[in-house]
Amino acid sequence: MINLKLRLHIEGSPERIVSVAQEEFIVGRLPECDLCLPYSEVSRHHSRFFRNEQYQWYVEDLGSTNGTIVNQVVIPGAHPLQENDVIQIGNAFMVVYILDSEQGKNTLATPNLENHTILRNAEELKQQWLKAGVEEETYIAQQRTIARLQYLVEISKRLSSAETIEAIFEKVQAIAFQELSSIQRLALLVDVDRNGSLKLIDAAARPHLPNPLETRNHDWISRSICKKVFHDQVAIQTVDAQEDERFEGEHSILAKGIHGALAVPLWDKNQVVGVLYADASLHQKKPESLHDEEDLSFFSTIANLVASSVQRWLLTRQLQGEEHIRQQLERYHSPAVVQQLIAVGALNNGRLQPKEADLSIIFADIVGFSAMSERMTPTQIAQLLDRFFEEMLKYVFALGGTLDKFIGDCIMAFFGAPEPQPDHADRAVKVALGMLKRLDELNRQGTWPEPLQLHIAINSGKAVVGDVGSSQRVDYTVLGGTVNVAARLEGICPPSECVISEATFKRLKKRDDFILMGERQLKGIDRPIQVYQTKRRHRIIDN
């Protein structure tokens, strides 16, 4: 007959149950002891458990160096044991479960499953603790319910003013530790990315917990229980998850030595945004309080209040993230393209992943700018470029183009990404002609210290486009041979004209603006390129 059970915990090792099946049980460092604890803090024969004729269990220190501690008090000799006493022997902690000697069975060791774990629909628990308080006739119970109502009103006020997720958790843990004596540690897990995957936001332990390291490494949190609460939308309260058939096969529960736990979903209207999790560790004094559904219901009510604050935090985080992404994307894309990217959720962690696309790349460079800049002050150069870029980019963005970069006085842009544009070649040519025409107007108006001219080149084909760079800096850019050809074409373009490759020419719906320039051997390109160009200068002179 099993007379006694000890729930043993040693830091860094899973919890386990030790059964005492004899009237005397020796604990010490030597291998021949009934329970061997091979640690320097434990004496060779440290303590013994024994039972007298009246079936009263005792623990006795056997003259150990560090003593035997019961409920944080060093015992001088034999000490009678009560249910749920906490015994410390060296670096080991044990919780006592005592046999019901008259019935011949240990009700805690072999519990009825329904008494062992409470699993309830979270919605049904919202007001249950209030009803329990009203129905109880005792003055103390009614006062406790009133006090909890006051706490809920106060925490609701505090949560509404909390601006950070850390502040939200701090206010929750204060009331949880004050009102629910059975819990020792608390954790908040949230579906931050809205993909059904819970992330640990914060965790805390009661002050003076014997093993604070346990809280920091988070081994006491059962991911299996949290997933069940989140996906099944149920509240769970268990005295021993390892004994529950519903958690059979869950490796994390066994490996981490997880036993008692409370876990409730964070409801926000019809959506679960996370889980509030607490453990009933071996250091608790009254694990029988876990059988009280009132605490579970109250814990669930706290979670409901927390949920709205967490949802507000998630929304603020999302809006801030979108604004940051928007500001970055608007450096490269037209506002319409940016809005579409955000709306369809095409971003992965705020980045556009590189991929191959069919594009048209355009280079627009001021003719003779280096020589011109020698005749200008730095301030004049900056003012000229600011106005030039402002005027020219209007055409790029108006037709859904993307700015790749400024290269000195040169604009590099492309069409066909991030959103596919089957007519990207026509768009690029229309932009080029618009730029040349607008520059003529600005020159006639005397906008610049001296008239400006442009070289513009366009090439079309396959290229890789996306965010490229390091963790410190990322640029949205286009890479590949198609880009190199476009850059080389710009070098052979006559002033105030636009040249295009044959690949671009073949994609155009309207080709009247271009004539054949002939094959050209471009620097760094191993094949001749058929080139077409506009004849604007001749038309301007003729007019």
PDB file of N, CA and C in Angstrom, residues 311-405:
ATOM      1  N   GLN A 311      -5.720  44.076 -27.332  1.00  0.00           N
ATOM      2  CA  GLN A 311      -6.175  44.349 -28.693  1.00  0.00           C
ATOM      3  C   GLN A 311      -5.851  45.790 -29.086  1.00  0.00           C
ATOM      4  N   ARG A 312      -6.017  46.718 -28.151  1.00  0.00           N
ATOM      5  CA  ARG A 312      -5.679  48.107 -28.428  1.00  0.00           C
ATOM      6  C   ARG A 312      -4.186  48.253 -28.704  1.00  0.00           C
ATOM      7  N   TRP A 313      -3.380  47.550 -27.913  1.00  0.00           N
ATOM      8  CA  TRP A 313      -1.931  47.570 -28.132  1.00  0.00           C
ATOM      9  C   TRP A 313      -1.567  46.980 -29.487  1.00  0.00           C
ATOM     10  N   LEU A 314      -2.214  45.874 -29.865  1.00  0.00           N
ATOM     11  CA  LEU A 314      -1.949  45.255 -31.166  1.00  0.00           C
ATOM     12  C   LEU A 314      -2.312  46.187 -32.306  1.00  0.00           C
ATOM     13  N   LEU A 315      -3.451  46.865 -32.169  1.00  0.00           N
ATOM     14  CA  LEU A 315      -3.884  47.781 -33.214  1.00  0.00           C
ATOM     15  C   LEU A 315      -2.912  48.955 -33.337  1.00  0.00           C
ATOM     16  N   THR A 316      -2.497  49.519 -32.196  1.00  0.00           N
ATOM     17  CA  THR A 316      -1.535  50.615 -32.214  1.00  0.00           C
ATOM     18  C   THR A 316      -0.226  50.170 -32.846  1.00  0.00           C
ATOM     19  N   ARG A 317       0.197  48.972 -32.477  1.00  0.00           N
ATOM     20  CA  ARG A 317       1.442  48.416 -33.036  1.00  0.00           C
ATOM     21  C   ARG A 317       1.330  48.235 -34.541  1.00  0.00           C
ATOM     22  N   GLN A 318       0.171  47.753 -34.988  1.00  0.00           N
ATOM     23  CA  GLN A 318      -0.043  47.551 -36.420  1.00  0.00           C
ATOM     24  C   GLN A 318      -0.030  48.884 -37.169  1.00  0.00           C
ATOM     25  N   LEU A 319      -0.719  49.882 -36.612  1.00  0.00           N
ATOM     26  CA  LEU A 319      -0.771  51.183 -37.265  1.00  0.00           C
ATOM     27  C   LEU A 319       0.600  51.836 -37.320  1.00  0.00           C
ATOM     28  N   GLN A 320       1.353  51.711 -36.216  1.00  0.00           N
ATOM     29  CA  GLN A 320       2.702  52.273 -36.206  1.00  0.00           C
ATOM     30  C   GLN A 320       3.593  51.569 -37.219  1.00  0.00           C
ATOM     31  N   GLY A 321       3.436  50.243 -37.289  1.00  0.00           N
ATOM     32  CA  GLY A 321       4.217  49.485 -38.263  1.00  0.00           C
ATOM     33  C   GLY A 321       3.871  49.860 -39.689  1.00  0.00           C
ATOM     34  N   GLU A 322       2.568  50.007 -39.951  1.00  0.00           N
ATOM     35  CA  GLU A 322       2.145  50.380 -41.298  1.00  0.00           C
ATOM     36  C   GLU A 322       2.632  51.780 -41.662  1.00  0.00           C
ATOM     37  N   GLU A 323       2.604  52.694 -40.683  1.00  0.00           N
ATOM     38  CA  GLU A 323       3.072  54.052 -40.964  1.00  0.00           C
ATOM     39  C   GLU A 323       4.563  54.053 -41.269  1.00  0.00           C
ATOM     40  N   HIS A 324       5.317  53.251 -40.505  1.00  0.00           N
ATOM     41  CA  HIS A 324       6.757  53.146 -40.762  1.00  0.00           C
ATOM     42  C   HIS A 324       7.009  52.561 -42.144  1.00  0.00           C
ATOM     43  N   ILE A 325       6.265  51.507 -42.485  1.00  0.00           N
ATOM     44  CA  ILE A 325       6.411  50.885 -43.803  1.00  0.00           C
ATOM     45  C   ILE A 325       6.002  51.859 -44.897  1.00  0.00           C
ATOM     46  N   ARG A 326       4.899  52.568 -44.648  1.00  0.00           N
ATOM     47  CA  ARG A 326       4.421  53.524 -45.644  1.00  0.00           C
ATOM     48  C   ARG A 326       5.478  54.598 -45.922  1.00  0.00           C
ATOM     49  N   GLN A 327       6.077  55.122 -44.856  1.00  0.00           N
ATOM     50  CA  GLN A 327       7.089  56.167 -45.036  1.00  0.00           C
ATOM     51  C   GLN A 327       8.282  55.660 -45.835  1.00  0.00           C
ATOM     52  N   GLN A 328       8.661  54.395 -45.586  1.00  0.00           N
ATOM     53  CA  GLN A 328       9.783  53.838 -46.324  1.00  0.00           C
ATOM     54  C   GLN A 328       9.414  53.568 -47.784  1.00  0.00           C
ATOM     55  N   LEU A 329       8.224  53.001 -47.982  1.00  0.00           N
ATOM     56  CA  LEU A 329       7.828  52.653 -49.341  1.00  0.00           C
ATOM     57  C   LEU A 329       7.586  53.881 -50.201  1.00  0.00           C
ATOM     58  N   GLU A 330       7.101  54.952 -49.597  1.00  0.00           N
ATOM     59  CA  GLU A 330       6.809  56.150 -50.384  1.00  0.00           C
ATOM     60  C   GLU A 330       8.066  56.824 -50.915  1.00  0.00           C
ATOM     61  N   ARG A 331       9.216  56.389 -50.421  1.00  0.00           N
ATOM     62  CA  ARG A 331      10.465  56.877 -50.998  1.00  0.00           C
ATOM     63  C   ARG A 331      10.691  56.291 -52.383  1.00  0.00           C
ATOM     64  N   TYR A 332      10.067  55.135 -52.645  1.00  0.00           N
ATOM     65  CA  TYR A 332      10.323  54.424 -53.895  1.00  0.00           C
ATOM     66  C   TYR A 332       9.105  54.318 -54.804  1.00  0.00           C
ATOM     67  N   HIS A 333       7.906  54.249 -54.186  1.00  0.00           N
ATOM     68  CA  HIS A 333       6.712  53.948 -54.956  1.00  0.00           C
ATOM     69  C   HIS A 333       5.738  55.117 -54.953  1.00  0.00           C
ATOM     70  N   SER A 334       4.847  55.082 -55.919  1.00  0.00           N
ATOM     71  CA  SER A 334       3.763  56.051 -55.937  1.00  0.00           C
ATOM     72  C   SER A 334       2.821  55.759 -54.776  1.00  0.00           C
ATOM     73  N   PRO A 335       2.109  56.762 -54.252  1.00  0.00           N
ATOM     74  CA  PRO A 335       1.180  56.532 -53.133  1.00  0.00           C
ATOM     75  C   PRO A 335       0.152  55.444 -53.427  1.00  0.00           C
ATOM     76  N   ALA A 336      -0.303  55.355 -54.684  1.00  0.00           N
ATOM     77  CA  ALA A 336      -1.298  54.335 -55.035  1.00  0.00           C
ATOM     78  C   ALA A 336      -0.722  52.943 -54.894  1.00  0.00           C
ATOM     79  N   VAL A 337       0.538  52.757 -55.320  1.00  0.00           N
ATOM     80  CA  VAL A 337       1.190  51.450 -55.198  1.00  0.00           C
ATOM     81  C   VAL A 337       1.412  51.102 -53.733  1.00  0.00           C
ATOM     82  N   VAL A 338       1.821  52.082 -52.936  1.00  0.00           N
ATOM     83  CA  VAL A 338       2.044  51.849 -51.501  1.00  0.00           C
ATOM     84  C   VAL A 338       0.763  51.378 -50.829  1.00  0.00           C
ATOM     85  N   GLN A 339      -0.333  52.051 -51.100  1.00  0.00           N
ATOM     86  CA  GLN A 339      -1.610  51.683 -50.493  1.00  0.00           C
ATOM     87  C   GLN A 339      -2.011  50.271 -50.887  1.00  0.00           C
ATOM     88  N   GLN A 340      -1.764  49.909 -52.136  1.00  0.00           N
ATOM     89  CA  GLN A 340      -2.117  48.575 -52.590  1.00  0.00           C
ATOM     90  C   GLN A 340      -1.271  47.518 -51.899  1.00  0.00           C
ATOM     91  N   LEU A 341       0.018  47.777 -51.731  1.00  0.00           N
ATOM     92  CA  LEU A 341       0.905  46.829 -51.067  1.00  0.00           C
ATOM     93  C   LEU A 341       0.466  46.573 -49.628  1.00  0.00           C
ATOM     94  N   ILE A 342       0.133  47.635 -48.921  1.00  0.00           N
ATOM     95  CA  ILE A 342      -0.297  47.493 -47.531  1.00  0.00           C
ATOM     96  C   ILE A 342      -1.648  46.796 -47.457  1.00  0.00           C
ATOM     97  N   ALA A 343      -2.543  47.118 -48.382  1.00  0.00           N
ATOM     98  CA  ALA A 343      -3.895  46.550 -48.357  1.00  0.00           C
ATOM     99  C   ALA A 343      -3.888  45.051 -48.586  1.00  0.00           C
ATOM    100  N   VAL A 344      -3.048  44.583 -49.509  1.00  0.00           N
ATOM    101  CA  VAL A 344      -3.049  43.150 -49.831  1.00  0.00           C
ATOM    102  C   VAL A 344      -2.101  42.364 -48.952  1.00  0.00           C
ATOM    103  N   GLY A 345      -1.354  43.063 -48.076  1.00  0.00           N
ATOM    104  CA  GLY A 345      -0.456  42.360 -47.163  1.00  0.00           C
ATOM    105  C   GLY A 345       0.691  41.693 -47.874  1.00  0.00           C
ATOM    106  N   ALA A 346       1.263  42.373 -48.885  1.00  0.00           N
ATOM    107  CA  ALA A 346       2.341  41.777 -49.669  1.00  0.00           C
ATOM    108  C   ALA A 346       3.686  41.848 -48.966  1.00  0.00           C
ATOM    109  N   LEU A 347       3.728  42.417 -47.762  1.00  0.00           N
ATOM    110  CA  LEU A 347       4.988  42.622 -47.077  1.00  0.00           C
ATOM    111  C   LEU A 347       5.267  41.507 -46.085  1.00  0.00           C
ATOM    112  N   ASN A 348       6.512  41.104 -45.984  1.00  0.00           N
ATOM    113  CA  ASN A 348       6.953  40.105 -45.022  1.00  0.00           C
ATOM    114  C   ASN A 348       7.913  40.779 -44.060  1.00  0.00           C
ATOM    115  N   ASN A 349       7.430  41.024 -42.820  1.00  0.00           N
ATOM    116  CA  ASN A 349       8.228  41.738 -41.821  1.00  0.00           C
ATOM    117  C   ASN A 349       8.662  43.106 -42.334  1.00  0.00           C
ATOM    118  N   GLY A 350       7.753  43.755 -43.065  1.00  0.00           N
ATOM    119  CA  GLY A 350       8.062  45.090 -43.560  1.00  0.00           C
ATOM    120  C   GLY A 350       9.004  45.105 -44.739  1.00  0.00           C
ATOM    121  N   ARG A 351       9.319  43.947 -45.325  1.00  0.00           N
ATOM    122  CA  ARG A 351      10.250  43.880 -46.450  1.00  0.00           C
ATOM    123  C   ARG A 351       9.592  43.181 -47.627  1.00  0.00           C
ATOM    124  N   LEU A 352       9.995  43.618 -48.812  1.00  0.00           N
ATOM    125  CA  LEU A 352       9.554  42.971 -50.044  1.00  0.00           C
ATOM    126  C   LEU A 352      10.650  41.997 -50.465  1.00  0.00           C
ATOM    127  N   GLN A 353      10.337  40.710 -50.445  1.00  0.00           N
ATOM    128  CA  GLN A 353      11.333  39.697 -50.732  1.00  0.00           C
ATOM    129  C   GLN A 353      11.750  39.735 -52.205  1.00  0.00           C
ATOM    130  N   PRO A 354      13.053  39.610 -52.504  1.00  0.00           N
ATOM    131  CA  PRO A 354      13.518  39.636 -53.898  1.00  0.00           C
ATOM    132  C   PRO A 354      12.870  38.527 -54.722  1.00  0.00           C
ATOM    133  N   LYS A 355      12.463  38.882 -55.937  1.00  0.00           N
ATOM    134  CA  LYS A 355      11.891  37.910 -56.861  1.00  0.00           C
ATOM    135  C   LYS A 355      12.123  38.387 -58.287  1.00  0.00           C
ATOM    136  N   GLU A 356      12.031  37.446 -59.227  1.00  0.00           N
ATOM    137  CA  GLU A 356      12.243  37.782 -60.627  1.00  0.00           C
ATOM    138  C   GLU A 356      10.963  38.350 -61.224  1.00  0.00           C
ATOM    139  N   ALA A 357      11.119  39.383 -62.070  1.00  0.00           N
ATOM    140  CA  ALA A 357       9.963  40.010 -62.700  1.00  0.00           C
ATOM    141  C   ALA A 357      10.373  40.549 -64.064  1.00  0.00           C
ATOM    142  N   ASP A 358       9.380  40.754 -64.919  1.00  0.00           N
ATOM    143  CA  ASP A 358       9.605  41.368 -66.225  1.00  0.00           C
ATOM    144  C   ASP A 358       9.434  42.872 -66.065  1.00  0.00           C
ATOM    145  N   LEU A 359      10.486  43.645 -66.353  1.00  0.00           N
ATOM    146  CA  LEU A 359      10.524  45.059 -66.023  1.00  0.00           C
ATOM    147  C   LEU A 359      11.008  45.898 -67.191  1.00  0.00           C
ATOM    148  N   SER A 360      10.802  47.197 -67.037  1.00  0.00           N
ATOM    149  CA  SER A 360      11.461  48.192 -67.878  1.00  0.00           C
ATOM    150  C   SER A 360      12.199  49.148 -66.961  1.00  0.00           C
ATOM    151  N   ILE A 361      13.492  49.319 -67.212  1.00  0.00           N
ATOM    152  CA  ILE A 361      14.328  50.176 -66.372  1.00  0.00           C
ATOM    153  C   ILE A 361      14.665  51.440 -67.138  1.00  0.00           C
ATOM    154  N   ILE A 362      14.586  52.577 -66.458  1.00  0.00           N
ATOM    155  CA  ILE A 362      14.848  53.873 -67.082  1.00  0.00           C
ATOM    156  C   ILE A 362      15.942  54.607 -66.313  1.00  0.00           C
ATOM    157  N   PHE A 363      16.910  55.165 -67.063  1.00  0.00           N
ATOM    158  CA  PHE A 363      17.936  56.036 -66.503  1.00  0.00           C
ATOM    159  C   PHE A 363      17.765  57.415 -67.133  1.00  0.00           C
ATOM    160  N   ALA A 364      17.726  58.458 -66.310  1.00  0.00           N
ATOM    161  CA  ALA A 364      17.626  59.828 -66.797  1.00  0.00           C
ATOM    162  C   ALA A 364      18.717  60.656 -66.136  1.00  0.00           C
ATOM    163  N   ASP A 365      19.647  61.192 -66.968  1.00  0.00           N
ATOM    164  CA  ASP A 365      20.854  61.835 -66.453  1.00  0.00           C
ATOM    165  C   ASP A 365      20.999  63.224 -67.071  1.00  0.00           C
ATOM    166  N   ILE A 366      21.402  64.192 -66.262  1.00  0.00           N
ATOM    167  CA  ILE A 366      21.612  65.554 -66.769  1.00  0.00           C
ATOM    168  C   ILE A 366      22.911  65.593 -67.572  1.00  0.00           C
ATOM    169  N   VAL A 367      22.854  66.149 -68.768  1.00  0.00           N
ATOM    170  CA  VAL A 367      24.028  66.257 -69.638  1.00  0.00           C
ATOM    171  C   VAL A 367      25.004  67.300 -69.082  1.00  0.00           C
ATOM    172  N   GLY A 368      26.287  66.906 -68.971  1.00  0.00           N
ATOM    173  CA  GLY A 368      27.326  67.846 -68.557  1.00  0.00           C
ATOM    174  C   GLY A 368      27.163  68.408 -67.165  1.00  0.00           C
ATOM    175  N   PHE A 369      26.588  67.649 -66.261  1.00  0.00           N
ATOM    176  CA  PHE A 369      26.323  68.194 -64.925  1.00  0.00           C
ATOM    177  C   PHE A 369      27.606  68.423 -64.132  1.00  0.00           C
ATOM    178  N   SER A 370      28.602  67.559 -64.327  1.00  0.00           N
ATOM    179  CA  SER A 370      29.854  67.724 -63.576  1.00  0.00           C
ATOM    180  C   SER A 370      30.498  69.062 -63.888  1.00  0.00           C
ATOM    181  N   ALA A 371      30.557  69.407 -65.177  1.00  0.00           N
ATOM    182  CA  ALA A 371      31.149  70.694 -65.551  1.00  0.00           C
ATOM    183  C   ALA A 371      30.293  71.845 -65.042  1.00  0.00           C
ATOM    184  N   MET A 372      28.967  71.696 -65.108  1.00  0.00           N
ATOM    185  CA  MET A 372      28.061  72.739 -64.633  1.00  0.00           C
ATOM    186  C   MET A 372      28.236  72.977 -63.134  1.00  0.00           C
ATOM    187  N   SER A 373      28.411  71.906 -62.379  1.00  0.00           N
ATOM    188  CA  SER A 373      28.522  72.044 -60.925  1.00  0.00           C
ATOM    189  C   SER A 373      29.778  72.787 -60.516  1.00  0.00           C
ATOM    190  N   GLU A 374      30.800  72.801 -61.392  1.00  0.00           N
ATOM    191  CA  GLU A 374      32.016  73.556 -61.088  1.00  0.00           C
ATOM    192  C   GLU A 374      31.746  75.057 -61.087  1.00  0.00           C
ATOM    193  N   ARG A 375      30.681  75.470 -61.783  1.00  0.00           N
ATOM    194  CA  ARG A 375      30.362  76.893 -61.881  1.00  0.00           C
ATOM    195  C   ARG A 375      29.303  77.327 -60.867  1.00  0.00           C
ATOM    196  N   MET A 376      28.930  76.411 -59.954  1.00  0.00           N
ATOM    197  CA  MET A 376      27.860  76.687 -58.996  1.00  0.00           C
ATOM    198  C   MET A 376      28.339  76.438 -57.575  1.00  0.00           C
ATOM    199  N   THR A 377      27.695  77.079 -56.616  1.00  0.00           N
ATOM    200  CA  THR A 377      27.992  76.820 -55.200  1.00  0.00           C
ATOM    201  C   THR A 377      27.276  75.538 -54.778  1.00  0.00           C
ATOM    202  N   PRO A 378      27.711  74.902 -53.683  1.00  0.00           N
ATOM    203  CA  PRO A 378      27.015  73.702 -53.201  1.00  0.00           C
ATOM    204  C   PRO A 378      25.533  73.941 -52.933  1.00  0.00           C
ATOM    205  N   THR A 379      25.207  75.115 -52.410  1.00  0.00           N
ATOM    206  CA  THR A 379      23.798  75.421 -52.148  1.00  0.00           C
ATOM    207  C   THR A 379      23.007  75.481 -53.442  1.00  0.00           C
ATOM    208  N   GLN A 380      23.570  76.096 -54.469  1.00  0.00           N
ATOM    209  CA  GLN A 380      22.891  76.171 -55.761  1.00  0.00           C
ATOM    210  C   GLN A 380      22.706  74.790 -56.380  1.00  0.00           C
ATOM    211  N   ILE A 381      23.715  73.943 -56.238  1.00  0.00           N
ATOM    212  CA  ILE A 381      23.616  72.565 -56.758  1.00  0.00           C
ATOM    213  C   ILE A 381      22.472  71.824 -56.076  1.00  0.00           C
ATOM    214  N   ALA A 382      22.409  71.933 -54.739  1.00  0.00           N
ATOM    215  CA  ALA A 382      21.356  71.237 -53.990  1.00  0.00           C
ATOM    216  C   ALA A 382      19.980  71.747 -54.393  1.00  0.00           C
ATOM    217  N   GLN A 383      19.846  73.049 -54.542  1.00  0.00           N
ATOM    218  CA  GLN A 383      18.556  73.626 -54.926  1.00  0.00           C
ATOM    219  C   GLN A 383      18.152  73.182 -56.330  1.00  0.00           C
ATOM    220  N   LEU A 384      19.122  73.158 -57.261  1.00  0.00           N
ATOM    221  CA  LEU A 384      18.828  72.724 -58.628  1.00  0.00           C
ATOM    222  C   LEU A 384      18.350  71.275 -58.648  1.00  0.00           C
ATOM    223  N   LEU A 385      19.089  70.397 -57.946  1.00  0.00           N
ATOM    224  CA  LEU A 385      18.732  68.972 -57.955  1.00  0.00           C
ATOM    225  C   LEU A 385      17.389  68.736 -57.269  1.00  0.00           C
ATOM    226  N   ASP A 386      17.133  69.455 -56.186  1.00  0.00           N
ATOM    227  CA  ASP A 386      15.838  69.290 -55.508  1.00  0.00           C
ATOM    228  C   ASP A 386      14.684  69.598 -56.465  1.00  0.00           C
ATOM    229  N   ARG A 387      14.784  70.706 -57.169  1.00  0.00           N
ATOM    230  CA  ARG A 387      13.719  71.075 -58.105  1.00  0.00           C
ATOM    231  C   ARG A 387      13.652  70.104 -59.283  1.00  0.00           C
ATOM    232  N   PHE A 388      14.815  69.704 -59.802  1.00  0.00           N
ATOM    233  CA  PHE A 388      14.873  68.776 -60.934  1.00  0.00           C
ATOM    234  C   PHE A 388      14.226  67.437 -60.574  1.00  0.00           C
ATOM    235  N   PHE A 389      14.629  66.858 -59.437  1.00  0.00           N
ATOM    236  CA  PHE A 389      14.072  65.566 -59.028  1.00  0.00           C
ATOM    237  C   PHE A 389      12.566  65.680 -58.771  1.00  0.00           C
ATOM    238  N   GLU A 390      12.157  66.760 -58.133  1.00  0.00           N
ATOM    239  CA  GLU A 390      10.738  66.960 -57.832  1.00  0.00           C
ATOM    240  C   GLU A 390       9.912  66.971 -59.115  1.00  0.00           C
ATOM    241  N   GLU A 391      10.389  67.693 -60.131  1.00  0.00           N
ATOM    242  CA  GLU A 391       9.649  67.803 -61.394  1.00  0.00           C
ATOM    243  C   GLU A 391       9.639  66.483 -62.158  1.00  0.00           C
ATOM    244  N   MET A 392      10.759  65.805 -62.216  1.00  0.00           N
ATOM    245  CA  MET A 392      10.855  64.590 -63.026  1.00  0.00           C
ATOM    246  C   MET A 392      10.136  63.392 -62.383  1.00  0.00           C
ATOM    247  N   LEU A 393      10.206  63.296 -61.055  1.00  0.00           N
ATOM    248  CA  LEU A 393       9.583  62.141 -60.385  1.00  0.00           C
ATOM    249  C   LEU A 393       8.063  62.185 -60.465  1.00  0.00           C
ATOM    250  N   LYS A 394       7.497  63.367 -60.720  1.00  0.00           N
ATOM    251  CA  LYS A 394       6.046  63.436 -60.863  1.00  0.00           C
ATOM    252  C   LYS A 394       5.571  62.496 -61.965  1.00  0.00           C
ATOM    253  N   TYR A 395       6.336  62.411 -63.029  1.00  0.00           N
ATOM    254  CA  TYR A 395       5.952  61.561 -64.158  1.00  0.00           C
ATOM    255  C   TYR A 395       6.127  60.079 -63.810  1.00  0.00           C
ATOM    256  N   VAL A 396       7.189  59.768 -63.076  1.00  0.00           N
ATOM    257  CA  VAL A 396       7.422  58.369 -62.663  1.00  0.00           C
ATOM    258  C   VAL A 396       6.276  57.874 -61.786  1.00  0.00           C
ATOM    259  N   PHE A 397       5.940  58.628 -60.760  1.00  0.00           N
ATOM    260  CA  PHE A 397       4.909  58.201 -59.823  1.00  0.00           C
ATOM    261  C   PHE A 397       3.512  58.260 -60.434  1.00  0.00           C
ATOM    262  N   ALA A 398       3.295  59.217 -61.358  1.00  0.00           N
ATOM    263  CA  ALA A 398       1.972  59.342 -61.966  1.00  0.00           C
ATOM    264  C   ALA A 398       1.590  58.092 -62.756  1.00  0.00           C
ATOM    265  N   LEU A 399       2.589  57.390 -63.286  1.00  0.00           N
ATOM    266  CA  LEU A 399       2.318  56.184 -64.077  1.00  0.00           C
ATOM    267  C   LEU A 399       2.658  54.906 -63.314  1.00  0.00           C
ATOM    268  N   GLY A 400       2.737  55.005 -61.967  1.00  0.00           N
ATOM    269  CA  GLY A 400       2.930  53.805 -61.141  1.00  0.00           C
ATOM    270  C   GLY A 400       4.332  53.257 -61.169  1.00  0.00           C
ATOM    271  N   GLY A 401       5.322  54.111 -61.443  1.00  0.00           N
ATOM    272  CA  GLY A 401       6.709  53.662 -61.450  1.00  0.00           C
ATOM    273  C   GLY A 401       7.306  53.621 -60.060  1.00  0.00           C
ATOM    274  N   THR A 402       8.488  53.027 -59.961  1.00  0.00           N
ATOM    275  CA  THR A 402       9.184  52.889 -58.687  1.00  0.00           C
ATOM    276  C   THR A 402      10.559  53.517 -58.794  1.00  0.00           C
ATOM    277  N   LEU A 403      10.880  54.400 -57.875  1.00  0.00           N
ATOM    278  CA  LEU A 403      12.216  54.986 -57.819  1.00  0.00           C
ATOM    279  C   LEU A 403      13.180  53.970 -57.227  1.00  0.00           C
ATOM    280  N   ASP A 404      14.223  53.650 -57.962  1.00  0.00           N
ATOM    281  CA  ASP A 404      15.260  52.774 -57.430  1.00  0.00           C
ATOM    282  C   ASP A 404      16.234  53.572 -56.589  1.00  0.00           C
ATOM    283  N   LYS A 405      16.812  54.610 -57.198  1.00  0.00           N
ATOM    284  CA  LYS A 405      17.766  55.438 -56.445  1.00  0.00           C
ATOM    285  C   LYS A 405      18.122  56.682 -57.252  1.00  0.00           C
TER     286      LYS A 405
END
